Amino acid sequence: MNGSTVSVSLNSPQFLARNSFTSSSKLKTDTSRRSLGICKCVSSPPTEQTAYTTKVSRNANMAKLQAGYLFPEIARRRGAHLLKYPDAQVISLGIGDTTEPIPDVITNAMAERARALSTVEGYSGYGAEQGEKKLRSAIASAYYKDLGIDESDIFVSDGAKCDISRLQVLFGSYVKIAVQDPSYPAYVDSSVIMGQTGLHENQRYSNIEYMRCDPQNGFFPDLSLISNADVIFFCSPNNPTGSAATREQLTQLVQYAKKTGSIIVYDSAYAMYISDDCPRSIFEIDGAKEVAIETSSFSKYAGFTGVRLGWTVVPKELLFSDGFQVAKDFNRIVCTCFNGASNIAQAGGLACLSPEGLKAMQSTINFYKENTQIIMDTFTKLGFDVYGGKNAPYVWVHFPDRSSWDVFAEILEKANVVTTPGSGFGPGGEGFVRVSAFGHRENVLEASRRLSQLYN
Ligand SMILES: Cc1ncc(COP(=O)(O)O)c(C=O)c1O
């Protein structure tokens, strides 16, 4: 085994080539890299050829993954830009991390719970893996009132991303998934890690159905083109396109799942950003409880990206082909892979769902929605075709006939603004850039000024 493995470090030419930045032969020197506006990724040192190796083979599924996960890759490029221009005032509208402080009503509840842990009466250790009963009940009544979702259908978690991976463990290696193209990268990457896919070729993994969502189809896929998917990941409002599916479209999706026997994993992490009558939950659609799981999060509502709290709904009506309840297996996974969300975070979650907390979350969301409007107006005035924004904190900007990574590099190089290249979300994102509305107001205004200057 020793000597036969080819290691590709993040700063090797192979890594650059696999990212399709440009061909490795053009990248012989740092100078030529710089002149092409391409950063050399320096965050991981090259593997030492002489290092001791264990007898353990690398997980072959990990080796199938394309370079870095999208957002760490963007962070690396931002770091490289700062190395090149140490004084640059870089504004990040890229990763989609929240920036505004958590409202007091929520942090006060967490502080109180934290202080109580120092008292004999207030101390608590491990809690229920599924979450505290009070919080499960509050989630059921805040988000699923009259939809027939019981508090026992709700599994509180440390965030939707973690639950996406737990759901993949639940389904195992022998299912075929379908994803919106473009989509949040965690669905595809967790599928690869689970061994559900083949290799990556022509920008796609084999054994994944990529459901194209573009301006031509109103960002809702042609379901008749899906062949044989077991699990359909569907995110609405969508990250990255910012578009939300209508009631008619989601009815179509549920009916399709019922007809084909598939399970929908519905990601509603941005549902509270919806301002028209698009459904906030898949369970608003008749029959969805028999075909769908929903995962969601406090991250983008309450600024909990660092606190970590989310939930997943697995209705008892959802059954595997042998009649076994999906929720029972998910419960087993949760009890095996997770020991419950932090009790302090859960106190925060409960405060989020109090009348004052709900008001405070909505006002944070409204702030980000005003940012969204500023970004949309900027690109619209510049003559770009702009999508999303209305029901989501993301603006999806079209740069026809251009590579997304090139546009990303151009905006970073010339405006010191970090965006996200659309192709990082799947082949359907090529030619687009995602601009996130998470940012302090002055930064969003300044970024808009710089973008106007760049593209005027
Ligand atoms: C669509 C979508 N789902 C899930 C997540 C992850 O959420 P969490 O912070 O709860 O893990 C994100 C985060 O950006 C997201 O965009």
XYZ file of C-alpha atoms and ligand atoms in Angstrom:
472
model
C 0.000 0.000 0.000
C 2.787 2.429 0.922
C 4.005 4.358 -2.055
C 0.985 3.524 -4.199
C -1.244 6.269 -2.908
C -1.295 9.610 -4.699
C -1.790 12.422 -2.275
C -3.286 15.672 -3.511
C -2.763 18.514 -1.118
C -4.834 21.650 -1.334
C -1.959 23.604 -2.803
C -0.934 21.071 -5.384
C -1.525 21.582 -9.100
C -3.845 18.544 -9.098
C -6.070 20.266 -6.564
C -6.225 23.411 -8.671
C -6.979 21.417 -11.794
C -9.716 19.448 -10.090
C -11.319 22.725 -9.133
C -11.249 23.691 -12.784
C -9.696 27.055 -11.933
C -7.433 26.571 -14.921
C -5.204 23.860 -16.295
C -2.272 22.862 -14.117
C 0.239 23.449 -16.906
C -0.546 27.163 -16.810
C 0.213 27.368 -13.145
C 3.907 26.762 -13.025
C 4.809 29.837 -11.006
C 3.273 31.924 -8.300
C 3.660 34.943 -10.580
C 1.594 33.413 -13.343
C -0.997 32.339 -10.764
C -1.225 35.895 -9.532
C -1.477 37.357 -12.995
C -4.417 35.064 -13.657
C -6.080 36.269 -10.460
C -5.944 32.786 -9.030
C -5.071 32.268 -5.412
C -2.776 29.583 -4.166
C -4.470 27.751 -1.305
C -2.057 27.575 1.574
C -4.140 26.469 4.511
C -3.071 22.818 4.588
C 0.606 21.942 4.446
C 1.648 19.406 1.809
C 1.749 15.830 3.044
C 5.301 14.924 3.893
C 6.495 12.129 1.658
C 8.484 10.562 4.474
C 5.728 10.655 7.101
C 4.763 7.534 8.978
C 1.517 6.016 7.657
C -0.984 3.811 9.460
C -2.336 0.598 7.961
C -5.808 2.146 7.566
C -6.990 2.796 4.014
C -8.649 6.077 3.246
C -12.426 5.840 2.988
C -12.882 5.588 -0.777
C -16.053 7.676 -0.605
C -14.110 10.563 0.918
C -11.699 10.349 -1.983
C -14.614 10.864 -4.393
C -15.407 14.286 -2.921
C -14.436 17.238 -5.061
C -11.696 19.292 -3.416
C -12.965 21.260 -0.423
C -16.487 21.841 0.741
C -17.595 25.046 -1.014
C -17.573 27.447 1.926
C -14.182 26.519 3.378
C -12.864 26.904 -0.168
C -14.278 30.428 -0.356
C -12.765 31.203 3.053
C -9.391 29.979 1.772
C -9.620 32.253 -1.265
C -10.578 35.204 0.912
C -7.548 34.433 3.099
C -5.309 34.317 0.050
C -6.724 37.653 -1.148
C -5.911 39.194 2.241
C -2.389 37.845 2.078
C -2.007 39.542 -1.289
C -3.704 42.785 -0.179
C -3.273 42.975 3.621
C -5.017 46.365 3.825
C -8.051 45.412 1.768
C -11.379 46.156 3.454
C -13.059 42.940 2.441
C -16.834 42.722 2.834
C -18.288 39.247 2.976
C -21.636 38.642 1.326
C -20.571 35.106 0.652
C -20.867 32.359 3.182
C -24.365 33.198 4.387
C -23.509 33.600 8.050
C -25.683 35.876 10.157
C -24.198 39.117 11.473
C -26.757 40.822 13.700
C -26.787 40.361 17.485
C -29.190 37.882 19.025
C -32.108 39.764 20.617
C -31.846 40.240 24.415
C -35.017 38.344 25.162
C -33.288 35.245 23.793
C -29.797 35.704 25.241
C -31.284 36.540 28.660
C -33.002 33.153 28.712
C -29.758 31.408 27.763
C -27.790 33.347 30.397
C -30.342 32.426 33.027
C -30.158 28.765 32.088
C -26.359 28.891 32.110
C -26.336 30.466 35.586
C -28.813 27.898 36.872
C -26.346 25.175 35.919
C -24.183 26.435 38.787
C -26.883 25.652 41.317
C -27.916 22.308 42.752
C -31.574 22.875 41.855
C -30.868 24.209 38.375
C -28.220 21.750 37.288
C -29.091 19.283 34.536
C -26.876 16.852 32.677
C -27.800 14.747 29.672
C -31.295 15.530 28.499
C -33.620 13.624 26.202
C -31.854 12.956 22.897
C -35.003 14.106 21.075
C -35.063 17.459 22.886
C -36.871 18.943 25.850
C -40.600 18.318 25.860
C -41.420 22.018 26.324
C -39.365 23.018 23.282
C -40.767 20.223 21.096
C -44.234 21.340 22.056
C -43.434 25.017 21.375
C -42.019 24.155 17.910
C -45.132 22.096 17.120
C -47.450 24.949 18.005
C -45.362 27.798 16.516
C -44.683 26.203 13.142
C -47.111 23.293 12.668
C -50.314 24.437 14.345
C -53.327 22.808 12.697
C -51.070 20.734 10.434
C -51.450 17.531 12.439
C -47.816 17.427 13.602
C -47.466 16.160 17.144
C -44.668 17.270 19.478
C -43.443 13.665 19.514
C -42.828 13.918 15.736
C -40.241 16.638 16.397
C -36.573 15.879 17.021
C -34.635 18.865 18.339
C -31.082 18.999 17.005
C -27.866 20.984 16.888
C -28.804 22.326 13.467
C -30.225 21.348 10.098
C -26.857 20.513 8.553
C -26.161 17.923 11.231
C -29.628 16.456 10.696
C -29.083 16.225 6.949
C -26.130 13.936 7.661
C -28.110 11.945 10.241
C -30.869 11.489 7.678
C -28.318 10.143 5.224
C -27.153 7.657 7.876
C -30.817 6.697 8.291
C -31.231 5.958 4.580
C -27.895 4.196 4.215
C -25.737 3.555 1.195
C -28.200 1.935 -1.182
C -30.590 4.765 -1.969
C -30.519 7.151 -4.885
C -31.113 10.798 -4.098
C -32.397 13.660 -6.235
C -31.411 17.254 -5.576
C -32.419 20.613 -6.983
C -29.666 21.857 -9.255
C -28.373 24.201 -7.889
C -28.722 23.254 -4.224
C -27.155 23.572 -0.784
C -24.014 21.393 -1.089
C -24.552 19.353 2.095
C -27.128 17.063 0.399
C -24.757 15.949 -2.341
C -21.610 15.775 -0.212
C -23.275 13.721 2.527
C -24.616 11.405 -0.158
C -21.102 10.905 -1.521
C -19.701 10.270 1.957
C -22.407 7.642 2.565
C -21.342 5.810 -0.574
C -24.612 6.403 -2.416
C -22.856 7.731 -5.506
C -20.289 6.821 -8.085
C -17.481 9.056 -9.238
C -17.610 12.706 -10.207
C -17.571 13.229 -13.934
C -18.765 16.128 -16.082
C -19.563 18.154 -12.964
C -21.936 15.501 -11.617
C -21.765 12.427 -9.424
C -23.242 9.324 -10.947
C -26.313 7.923 -9.172
C -27.580 11.368 -8.160
C -30.483 12.945 -10.015
C -29.825 16.638 -10.616
C -33.166 18.412 -11.021
C -32.420 21.556 -13.018
C -33.953 24.726 -11.556
C -33.459 27.815 -13.695
C -35.238 30.954 -14.831
C -36.785 29.017 -17.736
C -38.728 26.682 -15.434
C -39.352 29.271 -12.719
C -36.808 27.433 -10.522
C -39.143 24.461 -10.129
C -37.873 21.243 -11.700
C -39.568 19.181 -14.368
C -40.386 16.167 -12.182
C -41.038 13.960 -15.193
C -37.295 14.014 -15.884
C -36.403 12.311 -12.586
C -35.686 8.660 -13.066
C -36.138 6.510 -10.057
C -35.033 8.574 -7.049
C -35.682 7.184 -3.567
C -35.084 10.355 -1.587
C -35.746 13.845 -2.948
C -33.988 16.724 -1.170
C -36.037 19.850 -1.736
C -35.243 23.235 -0.205
C -37.767 26.089 -0.216
C -37.077 28.975 -0.063
C -34.102 27.679 -1.913
C -30.494 28.238 -1.109
C -28.931 29.490 -3.403
C -31.582 30.683 -5.892
C -33.748 32.368 -3.261
C -36.925 31.148 -4.923
C -39.813 29.654 -2.955
C -42.098 26.962 -4.348
C -45.803 27.746 -4.607
C -48.606 25.661 -3.117
C -49.393 24.213 -6.575
C -45.759 23.269 -7.132
C -45.427 21.605 -3.733
C -48.714 19.757 -4.312
C -47.188 18.468 -7.535
C -44.063 17.397 -5.620
C -46.034 15.540 -2.934
C -48.196 13.829 -5.552
C -45.075 12.832 -7.459
C -43.517 11.331 -4.310
C -46.707 9.425 -3.571
C -46.896 8.089 -7.114
C -43.270 6.939 -7.151
C -42.977 5.877 -3.490
C -40.159 8.354 -2.790
C -39.469 10.238 0.423
C -39.070 14.034 0.320
C -36.560 15.643 2.695
C -37.871 19.181 2.805
C -35.421 21.826 4.026
C -37.334 24.833 5.370
C -34.372 26.627 6.978
C -35.527 29.949 5.417
C -39.314 29.535 5.746
C -39.722 32.592 7.983
C -38.358 34.767 5.160
C -41.443 34.043 3.050
C -43.541 37.144 2.648
C -46.142 35.952 0.126
C -48.516 32.985 0.362
C -46.012 30.256 -0.535
C -46.226 27.442 2.050
C -43.889 27.685 5.045
C -43.955 23.935 5.597
C -44.358 20.907 3.351
C -46.969 19.683 5.843
C -49.320 22.408 4.577
C -49.778 20.109 1.583
C -52.370 17.328 1.807
C -50.835 13.893 2.100
C -47.308 15.188 2.878
C -47.110 13.366 6.220
C -47.008 10.051 4.354
C -44.134 11.089 2.110
C -42.075 13.821 3.767
C -39.585 14.700 6.470
C -38.911 18.365 7.222
C -35.708 19.811 8.617
C -35.350 23.373 9.869
C -33.248 25.641 12.021
C -33.033 28.658 14.300
C -29.778 29.660 12.573
C -31.131 32.203 10.109
C -34.068 33.356 12.240
C -32.391 34.134 15.533
C -28.704 34.335 14.595
C -28.119 30.849 16.048
C -25.436 29.870 13.516
C -23.000 29.723 16.444
C -25.424 28.732 19.201
C -26.566 25.683 17.146
C -30.207 24.645 17.329
C -32.567 23.145 14.793
C -35.167 20.428 14.440
C -36.411 17.699 12.169
C -40.003 16.508 11.834
C -40.528 12.836 11.052
C -44.266 12.095 11.053
C -45.453 8.724 12.347
C -47.419 8.274 9.125
C -44.161 7.987 7.131
C -43.357 4.300 6.549
C -40.645 2.310 4.819
C -41.638 -0.196 2.135
C -41.945 -2.948 4.782
C -44.340 -0.835 6.856
C -41.759 0.072 9.532
C -42.042 3.614 10.908
C -39.251 5.862 9.619
C -39.463 7.860 12.890
C -38.516 4.767 14.926
C -35.315 4.304 12.940
C -34.549 8.017 13.060
C -35.015 7.912 16.825
C -32.490 5.084 16.969
C -30.009 7.089 14.886
C -30.483 10.173 17.054
C -29.980 8.132 20.237
C -26.841 6.561 18.789
C -25.177 9.525 17.056
C -26.312 12.436 19.202
C -26.786 13.170 22.875
C -29.304 15.976 22.604
C -28.935 19.677 21.861
C -27.226 21.877 24.444
C -29.597 22.679 27.294
C -28.546 26.349 27.096
C -29.345 26.474 23.369
C -32.716 24.849 24.044
C -33.526 27.545 26.612
C -32.735 30.049 23.856
C -34.983 28.180 21.426
C -37.842 28.287 23.877
C -37.354 32.045 24.285
C -37.343 32.415 20.476
C -40.845 30.977 20.430
C -42.274 33.185 23.180
C -44.452 36.052 21.855
C -41.572 38.561 22.401
C -39.050 36.143 20.895
C -41.141 35.600 17.761
C -41.458 39.369 17.351
C -37.722 39.857 17.855
C -36.861 37.122 15.319
C -39.228 38.669 12.775
C -37.612 42.055 13.194
C -34.121 40.566 12.614
C -35.471 38.825 9.510
C -37.022 42.102 8.310
C -33.648 43.808 8.713
C -31.999 41.203 6.462
C -34.878 41.512 4.012
C -34.187 45.256 3.719
C -30.562 44.352 2.944
C -31.846 41.972 0.286
C -33.817 44.784 -1.313
C -30.721 47.029 -1.402
C -28.723 44.289 -3.153
C -31.531 43.512 -5.598
C -31.964 47.192 -6.468
C -28.216 47.565 -7.036
C -27.956 44.703 -9.519
C -31.281 45.521 -11.196
C -30.173 49.133 -11.789
C -26.954 47.819 -13.310
C -29.020 45.862 -15.822
C -28.475 42.345 -14.508
C -31.177 39.687 -14.407
C -31.761 39.192 -10.691
C -33.682 36.327 -9.065
C -34.688 35.320 -5.539
C -34.589 37.928 -2.821
C -38.314 38.251 -2.251
C -38.733 35.241 0.050
C -35.122 34.572 1.006
C -31.958 36.341 2.146
C -30.216 35.416 -1.119
C -30.000 37.233 -4.420
C -29.163 35.126 -7.467
C -27.518 37.225 -10.157
C -27.056 36.086 -13.737
C -23.755 36.692 -15.544
C -24.525 35.072 -18.909
C -21.720 33.195 -20.640
C -19.288 33.752 -17.778
C -17.773 31.276 -15.364
C -19.083 31.773 -11.822
C -15.613 31.335 -10.326
C -14.287 34.017 -12.710
C -17.020 36.423 -11.640
C -16.368 35.558 -7.985
C -12.642 36.295 -8.521
C -13.379 39.520 -10.390
C -15.664 40.866 -7.657
C -13.180 39.898 -4.945
C -10.204 41.309 -6.806
C -11.802 44.569 -7.943
C -14.407 45.332 -5.289
C -13.061 43.443 -2.254
C -16.468 41.793 -1.888
C -16.871 38.077 -1.253
C -19.814 36.426 -3.033
C -20.478 32.751 -3.734
C -19.933 31.280 -7.199
C -23.118 29.625 -8.417
C -21.349 26.580 -9.834
C -20.373 25.637 -6.272
C -24.016 24.658 -5.810
C -24.122 22.342 -8.812
C -23.721 22.535 -12.589
C -27.024 24.421 -12.863
C -25.465 27.313 -10.939
C -22.869 28.037 -13.613
C -23.126 31.618 -14.854
C -24.681 32.828 -11.597
C -23.367 34.344 -8.397
C -25.158 34.222 -5.048
C -25.086 37.397 -2.983
C -26.076 36.988 0.638
C -28.018 39.668 2.515
C -26.451 38.747 5.854
C -24.353 41.773 6.739
C -24.288 44.994 8.716
C -26.220 47.720 6.896
C -23.170 49.917 6.307
C -21.323 46.975 4.758
C -24.196 46.118 2.461
C -24.433 49.758 1.368
C -20.676 49.978 0.839
C -20.635 46.684 -1.099
C -23.472 48.012 -3.268
C -21.494 51.186 -3.962
C -18.423 49.183 -4.963
C -20.454 46.838 -7.174
C -22.110 49.806 -8.878
C -18.686 51.257 -9.587
C -17.383 47.954 -10.915
C -20.257 47.203 -13.280
C -21.407 50.670 -14.281
C -30.633 25.272 3.007
C -29.866 25.157 4.262
N -30.096 24.133 5.077
C -29.413 23.982 6.214
C -28.457 24.883 6.590
C -27.671 24.654 7.850
O -28.328 25.139 8.932
P -27.777 24.920 10.403
O -27.002 26.129 10.772
O -29.022 24.748 11.215
O -26.945 23.687 10.411
C -28.178 25.966 5.793
C -27.137 26.924 6.176
O -26.716 27.787 5.472
C -28.893 26.107 4.594
O -28.660 27.116 3.761
